[in-house]
Amino acid sequence: MEQGHEVWDARIEWEESLLPSLTGNARTSRLAALQEEFLERLQIPHTKLSQTFQNYSSFVSSHFPPEVYEETLVAANKVKQDASKVVDEMERFEHNLKTLQDYSSYLTWATYPKFEKPKWRGKGQSQKSKEIPPDPKVAVPLYERAITEAAKKRGDALSNEDQAAAEGPLAEAEAWLAVFWDGLIGFVKEHTPGKETEMPILERAVRSVPSNGNIIASLLRSTYMYINETDPDYDSDYGSDAEGEDDMEDGYSVKGSKEKPPGLHFAYRKAINSGILDAAGITAVTLPRASYEEDKLYAVGYHGGDERAFQRMKKILKTGIEMNREKGGDPSLKLEKFLTKLFMVSIEVPLEEDARELWKDAVKFYKTSYSAFSQYTRLLIQQREYEEASKVFKDAANPSRNLDYPQALWDEWVQFEELYRGFGPVEFAMMRVRKLGEQLARKNAKIAEREAYHQAQYTAPAVVEQNVAYVQAAAENAMAVDEAPVAPRTASTSQKRKADDEPEESGTTSVAEPHAAKKTKPDNEIPLKRDRENSTVFIGGLWEGLDETELKKLFRDCGEIREVKITKLANEVVALVEFMDKEGVPAALTKDKKRLQGNEIAVHLAWRSTLYITNFPEKADDEWIRSTFAAYGTLFDVRWPSKKFKSTRRFCYVQYVSPDAAKAALELNGKEMEPGHPMNVYISDPQRKKERTDANIEKRELYVAGLPRNTSQGDLETLFKECGNIKGIRLALDENGKAKGYAFVEFEQETSALQALAFNNHEFKKRRIAVTLADPHAPSRRAQPASGLSRKHDLKSRSVRIKNIPAGTQEAVLQQAIEKVATGVKKVELFEQNWQAVVEFNTIADAGRFLLLPNGFKYEGVELQLSEEGPTSSKPPAAASTTSFVPRAAGKPKAGLGFKKQTISAVAKSTSGKATSTSGQSQTQQASGSSSGGKDQDAFRAMLQGR
């Protein structure tokens, strides 16, 4: 990418220097070849692509007729367009290549297919996205660069004389080296398969990481696929004796050669004898070697095939098992299962005794393995050894064994007794399992209690108590600085405060200043935080009709389950399983590729298929996000944050069914959806939450009260800068530009904010200030409403209640729908307990227009019920505005807009000279406004609609 042009330019310069010496057809053919090479080079992304195009332009103008120059350059420009786009995308990765992790991110982009966004043809008529496969010309060289860099870092670590300091970098470099080789091998096998492309890379990989069993196994599989006994150039039986007792000597030989070559199984022999493979590596290498002999065994027939192949296969597997256990064992038990198949299936007369002895030894070695005991009992049941199977179940159920998945084995035990034994054994098994379950539940409860206690200790350190003291002192100081001292309550003053001491609205909380932090009760127990992102797994490959109890049964051995949620999408059924804590997730991930009721399921961490998206266009809504990201895969959900407390929040989470789709959508990161605003798209890794701009802002923002009126923003910056980097300061000013007495200071780090709490009660410009953590949920002081109503009644008059909302509705998505049909929406609050919502508007008129929508309000095809939240009291406002209208509920006539208020004397006069019916008629006419000249409902509606 960076230096490749140096070699290319030198070669082309040399080629052109030879052209003057050529004539005739030789010159013509050489020019044509060079032109073809130029065009091929223009299709390869590299940093000097523009320079290569200029060189090609000079080449054409120097050696071709002028009349073909323009046509040739136009064609070349089209050829390089795709490469130019790739170069633009690659450059942002190239500038950030600092670590091996950066190479991994670069390779993720290079190896995943791209998706060409379909052209919009109207609603419901968009075409499917076109998938563009990854380019081997980009991916393979990039893999080679990553491998070279990892090998260099490994060499640097090995040459470091300080072995202790080099241990960490060496392990990291070797791990990345194996990852890059494995990725390159997989990519080549998928996109450019063949003996010529695979074998050289595999041989280099084995030499580079000789301790990686998976890479050696890949080499063996390709070797057996491309070089075998049918190849006319090789003899695979060279060196093997008639009995086939020594597998280490057989190999292939080039015909006609007396020298013995390395052999077909050379890689296996070298790896298995090296002593550097771990248990998993031994398993990986042994399996393809045994499979090769299995193919020879079945070549003559399924039973009774090649006896030599049988003996070799038996020896290979037994050797692998023995070496495996010397390294600690492989919990997958793949070699034991393979050998069992050989004993029971692959020969004419099954070797049942040999198979039983194999698993008897296995359960002795793998004492805590559910899988080992399960395989052993299944074999005994298959051989009708029911008594022996029952003994094994009882032995495995012993609590002292401490099995990894005891509940699963208990279920198998009860099911076995029900199918193959009498009532007595069944009752015994059920009673035993019930008792064991109770013991395990008590044990897990103690562990959970102990962990919860330790977690509480860590999540509630001494700093919490300090913050409580800060908050309490700050509240007291704020009152002491800005207001007169309040006398302590006595028996005579402990009653309800008088009206002049009450807050502006009864029932509201009185605070010293807006947004001051609430007092924390130290005696309250600190609840453990729900870690949903780290404690949830995503399940795919499910089917309609599956009950959640089946999923609970599958995952119950992993940990305590908090919630199971099954969702039916358009073409598939998926589920989310949330555990009480993240400790259950590793065990749950082992269920990936397992079978549930005969169907293979997929299990992955939920956040791996979830994207965190921000900085998208301001007008983007749920429909825009879904249409933009649906091109990369099946969407599971789109989640929006509530704007109840912060209306400026603009981010969302998009969750796909598969992690691959989420990775493919990362190509939208940095793409400008509108000029000057590149959209940010990241995998929603919980570890990166602290990097988000609005994460934990309540722990980084301080509320400062008691400030003098001559305070400036610079004064506050000077005061707090010693605590850490300040992200922003908001100083409240009055209409004259003077400080109102309070401000908000936001730091970049939580630790800086905690350190700044020490300024509480600090003397600042001859006044003592209060410094506390800001509470975003605290009520603020506002000016008296223009409507003349009290704040409580004004709020209700500007609010509309919505009922009949579909279950599962998101608050933010509902607000988006409302904003499309109404103006002046200030806030939406959703109540999931009854699926109702309250919409607060900026003005009473905005609320009235929403209530009087001509066609009502529909959401997801459901007609929602709208009703006013207006004040129920008949008391008129103190100073009713002549430009505001308060929609009233049906009922007896009230004084107000469109009505002439009756006095007592007017009523007396009305009733003294007329009959009761006449009086009632008169009152009705007054209420309707027909006789008093008041405004009717049509006039009211016309005013609201601006006519």
PDB file of N, CA and C in Angstrom, residues 429-463:
ATOM      1  N   ALA A 429     -34.553 -42.171  41.891  1.00  0.00           N
ATOM      2  CA  ALA A 429     -33.844 -41.155  41.112  1.00  0.00           C
ATOM      3  C   ALA A 429     -34.468 -39.780  41.291  1.00  0.00           C
ATOM      4  N   MET A 430     -35.792 -39.710  41.266  1.00  0.00           N
ATOM      5  CA  MET A 430     -36.462 -38.409  41.396  1.00  0.00           C
ATOM      6  C   MET A 430     -36.237 -37.805  42.778  1.00  0.00           C
ATOM      7  N   MET A 431     -36.314 -38.644  43.826  1.00  0.00           N
ATOM      8  CA  MET A 431     -36.087 -38.133  45.179  1.00  0.00           C
ATOM      9  C   MET A 431     -34.637 -37.667  45.331  1.00  0.00           C
ATOM     10  N   ARG A 432     -33.734 -38.450  44.779  1.00  0.00           N
ATOM     11  CA  ARG A 432     -32.330 -38.089  44.870  1.00  0.00           C
ATOM     12  C   ARG A 432     -32.028 -36.786  44.131  1.00  0.00           C
ATOM     13  N   VAL A 433     -32.586 -36.651  42.947  1.00  0.00           N
ATOM     14  CA  VAL A 433     -32.371 -35.445  42.153  1.00  0.00           C
ATOM     15  C   VAL A 433     -32.987 -34.235  42.845  1.00  0.00           C
ATOM     16  N   ARG A 434     -34.165 -34.413  43.444  1.00  0.00           N
ATOM     17  CA  ARG A 434     -34.799 -33.304  44.146  1.00  0.00           C
ATOM     18  C   ARG A 434     -33.925 -32.830  45.305  1.00  0.00           C
ATOM     19  N   LYS A 435     -33.378 -33.770  46.052  1.00  0.00           N
ATOM     20  CA  LYS A 435     -32.526 -33.415  47.183  1.00  0.00           C
ATOM     21  C   LYS A 435     -31.244 -32.740  46.705  1.00  0.00           C
ATOM     22  N   LEU A 436     -30.661 -33.283  45.630  1.00  0.00           N
ATOM     23  CA  LEU A 436     -29.452 -32.683  45.088  1.00  0.00           C
ATOM     24  C   LEU A 436     -29.714 -31.277  44.572  1.00  0.00           C
ATOM     25  N   GLY A 437     -30.883 -31.076  43.957  1.00  0.00           N
ATOM     26  CA  GLY A 437     -31.238 -29.753  43.462  1.00  0.00           C
ATOM     27  C   GLY A 437     -31.363 -28.733  44.572  1.00  0.00           C
ATOM     28  N   GLU A 438     -31.959 -29.161  45.690  1.00  0.00           N
ATOM     29  CA  GLU A 438     -32.086 -28.256  46.829  1.00  0.00           C
ATOM     30  C   GLU A 438     -30.714 -27.893  47.385  1.00  0.00           C
ATOM     31  N   GLN A 439     -29.829 -28.900  47.476  1.00  0.00           N
ATOM     32  CA  GLN A 439     -28.480 -28.616  47.964  1.00  0.00           C
ATOM     33  C   GLN A 439     -27.749 -27.648  47.045  1.00  0.00           C
ATOM     34  N   LEU A 440     -27.884 -27.862  45.739  1.00  0.00           N
ATOM     35  CA  LEU A 440     -27.220 -26.980  44.790  1.00  0.00           C
ATOM     36  C   LEU A 440     -27.793 -25.573  44.851  1.00  0.00           C
ATOM     37  N   ALA A 441     -29.122 -25.474  45.030  1.00  0.00           N
ATOM     38  CA  ALA A 441     -29.749 -24.152  45.110  1.00  0.00           C
ATOM     39  C   ALA A 441     -29.243 -23.386  46.329  1.00  0.00           C
ATOM     40  N   ARG A 442     -29.119 -24.084  47.458  1.00  0.00           N
ATOM     41  CA  ARG A 442     -28.604 -23.422  48.664  1.00  0.00           C
ATOM     42  C   ARG A 442     -27.152 -22.985  48.465  1.00  0.00           C
ATOM     43  N   LYS A 443     -26.388 -23.850  47.829  1.00  0.00           N
ATOM     44  CA  LYS A 443     -24.985 -23.517  47.574  1.00  0.00           C
ATOM     45  C   LYS A 443     -24.879 -22.294  46.675  1.00  0.00           C
ATOM     46  N   ASN A 444     -25.658 -22.281  45.573  1.00  0.00           N
ATOM     47  CA  ASN A 444     -25.616 -21.137  44.655  1.00  0.00           C
ATOM     48  C   ASN A 444     -26.117 -19.865  45.318  1.00  0.00           C
ATOM     49  N   ALA A 445     -27.116 -20.010  46.218  1.00  0.00           N
ATOM     50  CA  ALA A 445     -27.635 -18.826  46.909  1.00  0.00           C
ATOM     51  C   ALA A 445     -26.565 -18.212  47.804  1.00  0.00           C
ATOM     52  N   LYS A 446     -25.798 -19.076  48.487  1.00  0.00           N
ATOM     53  CA  LYS A 446     -24.720 -18.567  49.335  1.00  0.00           C
ATOM     54  C   LYS A 446     -23.649 -17.878  48.498  1.00  0.00           C
ATOM     55  N   ILE A 447     -23.329 -18.504  47.354  1.00  0.00           N
ATOM     56  CA  ILE A 447     -22.317 -17.892  46.476  1.00  0.00           C
ATOM     57  C   ILE A 447     -22.800 -16.541  45.962  1.00  0.00           C
ATOM     58  N   ALA A 448     -24.088 -16.504  45.529  1.00  0.00           N
ATOM     59  CA  ALA A 448     -24.642 -15.247  45.013  1.00  0.00           C
ATOM     60  C   ALA A 448     -24.686 -14.178  46.099  1.00  0.00           C
ATOM     61  N   GLU A 449     -25.046 -14.587  47.314  1.00  0.00           N
ATOM     62  CA  GLU A 449     -25.094 -13.631  48.418  1.00  0.00           C
ATOM     63  C   GLU A 449     -23.706 -13.073  48.713  1.00  0.00           C
ATOM     64  N   ARG A 450     -22.709 -13.962  48.688  1.00  0.00           N
ATOM     65  CA  ARG A 450     -21.351 -13.526  48.950  1.00  0.00           C
ATOM     66  C   ARG A 450     -20.846 -12.586  47.852  1.00  0.00           C
ATOM     67  N   GLU A 451     -21.148 -12.935  46.595  1.00  0.00           N
ATOM     68  CA  GLU A 451     -20.729 -12.081  45.486  1.00  0.00           C
ATOM     69  C   GLU A 451     -21.440 -10.739  45.520  1.00  0.00           C
ATOM     70  N   ALA A 452     -22.743 -10.768  45.869  1.00  0.00           N
ATOM     71  CA  ALA A 452     -23.491  -9.514  45.952  1.00  0.00           C
ATOM     72  C   ALA A 452     -22.920  -8.611  47.034  1.00  0.00           C
ATOM     73  N   TYR A 453     -22.512  -9.246  48.141  1.00  0.00           N
ATOM     74  CA  TYR A 453     -21.929  -8.454  49.218  1.00  0.00           C
ATOM     75  C   TYR A 453     -20.624  -7.798  48.769  1.00  0.00           C
ATOM     76  N   HIS A 454     -19.768  -8.604  48.113  1.00  0.00           N
ATOM     77  CA  HIS A 454     -18.499  -8.053  47.643  1.00  0.00           C
ATOM     78  C   HIS A 454     -18.721  -6.998  46.571  1.00  0.00           C
ATOM     79  N   GLN A 455     -19.703  -7.241  45.711  1.00  0.00           N
ATOM     80  CA  GLN A 455     -19.993  -6.261  44.664  1.00  0.00           C
ATOM     81  C   GLN A 455     -20.455  -4.949  45.274  1.00  0.00           C
ATOM     82  N   ALA A 456     -21.275  -5.056  46.298  1.00  0.00           N
ATOM     83  CA  ALA A 456     -21.756  -3.847  46.965  1.00  0.00           C
ATOM     84  C   ALA A 456     -20.613  -3.087  47.614  1.00  0.00           C
ATOM     85  N   GLN A 457     -19.639  -3.847  48.152  1.00  0.00           N
ATOM     86  CA  GLN A 457     -18.499  -3.195  48.756  1.00  0.00           C
ATOM     87  C   GLN A 457     -17.688  -2.414  47.726  1.00  0.00           C
ATOM     88  N   TYR A 458     -17.563  -3.001  46.527  1.00  0.00           N
ATOM     89  CA  TYR A 458     -16.764  -2.341  45.486  1.00  0.00           C
ATOM     90  C   TYR A 458     -17.516  -1.195  44.838  1.00  0.00           C
ATOM     91  N   THR A 459     -18.847  -1.369  44.655  1.00  0.00           N
ATOM     92  CA  THR A 459     -19.612  -0.329  43.965  1.00  0.00           C
ATOM     93  C   THR A 459     -20.024   0.798  44.893  1.00  0.00           C
ATOM     94  N   ALA A 460     -19.879   0.585  46.189  1.00  0.00           N
ATOM     95  CA  ALA A 460     -20.227   1.642  47.136  1.00  0.00           C
ATOM     96  C   ALA A 460     -19.059   1.909  48.077  1.00  0.00           C
ATOM     97  N   PRO A 461     -17.941   2.403  47.582  1.00  0.00           N
ATOM     98  CA  PRO A 461     -16.779   2.678  48.421  1.00  0.00           C
ATOM     99  C   PRO A 461     -17.018   3.898  49.297  1.00  0.00           C
ATOM    100  N   ALA A 462     -15.982   4.236  50.030  1.00  0.00           N
ATOM    101  CA  ALA A 462     -16.110   5.338  50.985  1.00  0.00           C
ATOM    102  C   ALA A 462     -16.455   6.644  50.314  1.00  0.00           C
ATOM    103  N   VAL A 463     -16.126   6.762  49.017  1.00  0.00           N
ATOM    104  CA  VAL A 463     -16.410   8.019  48.326  1.00  0.00           C
ATOM    105  C   VAL A 463     -17.895   8.318  48.285  1.00  0.00           C
TER     106      VAL A 463
END
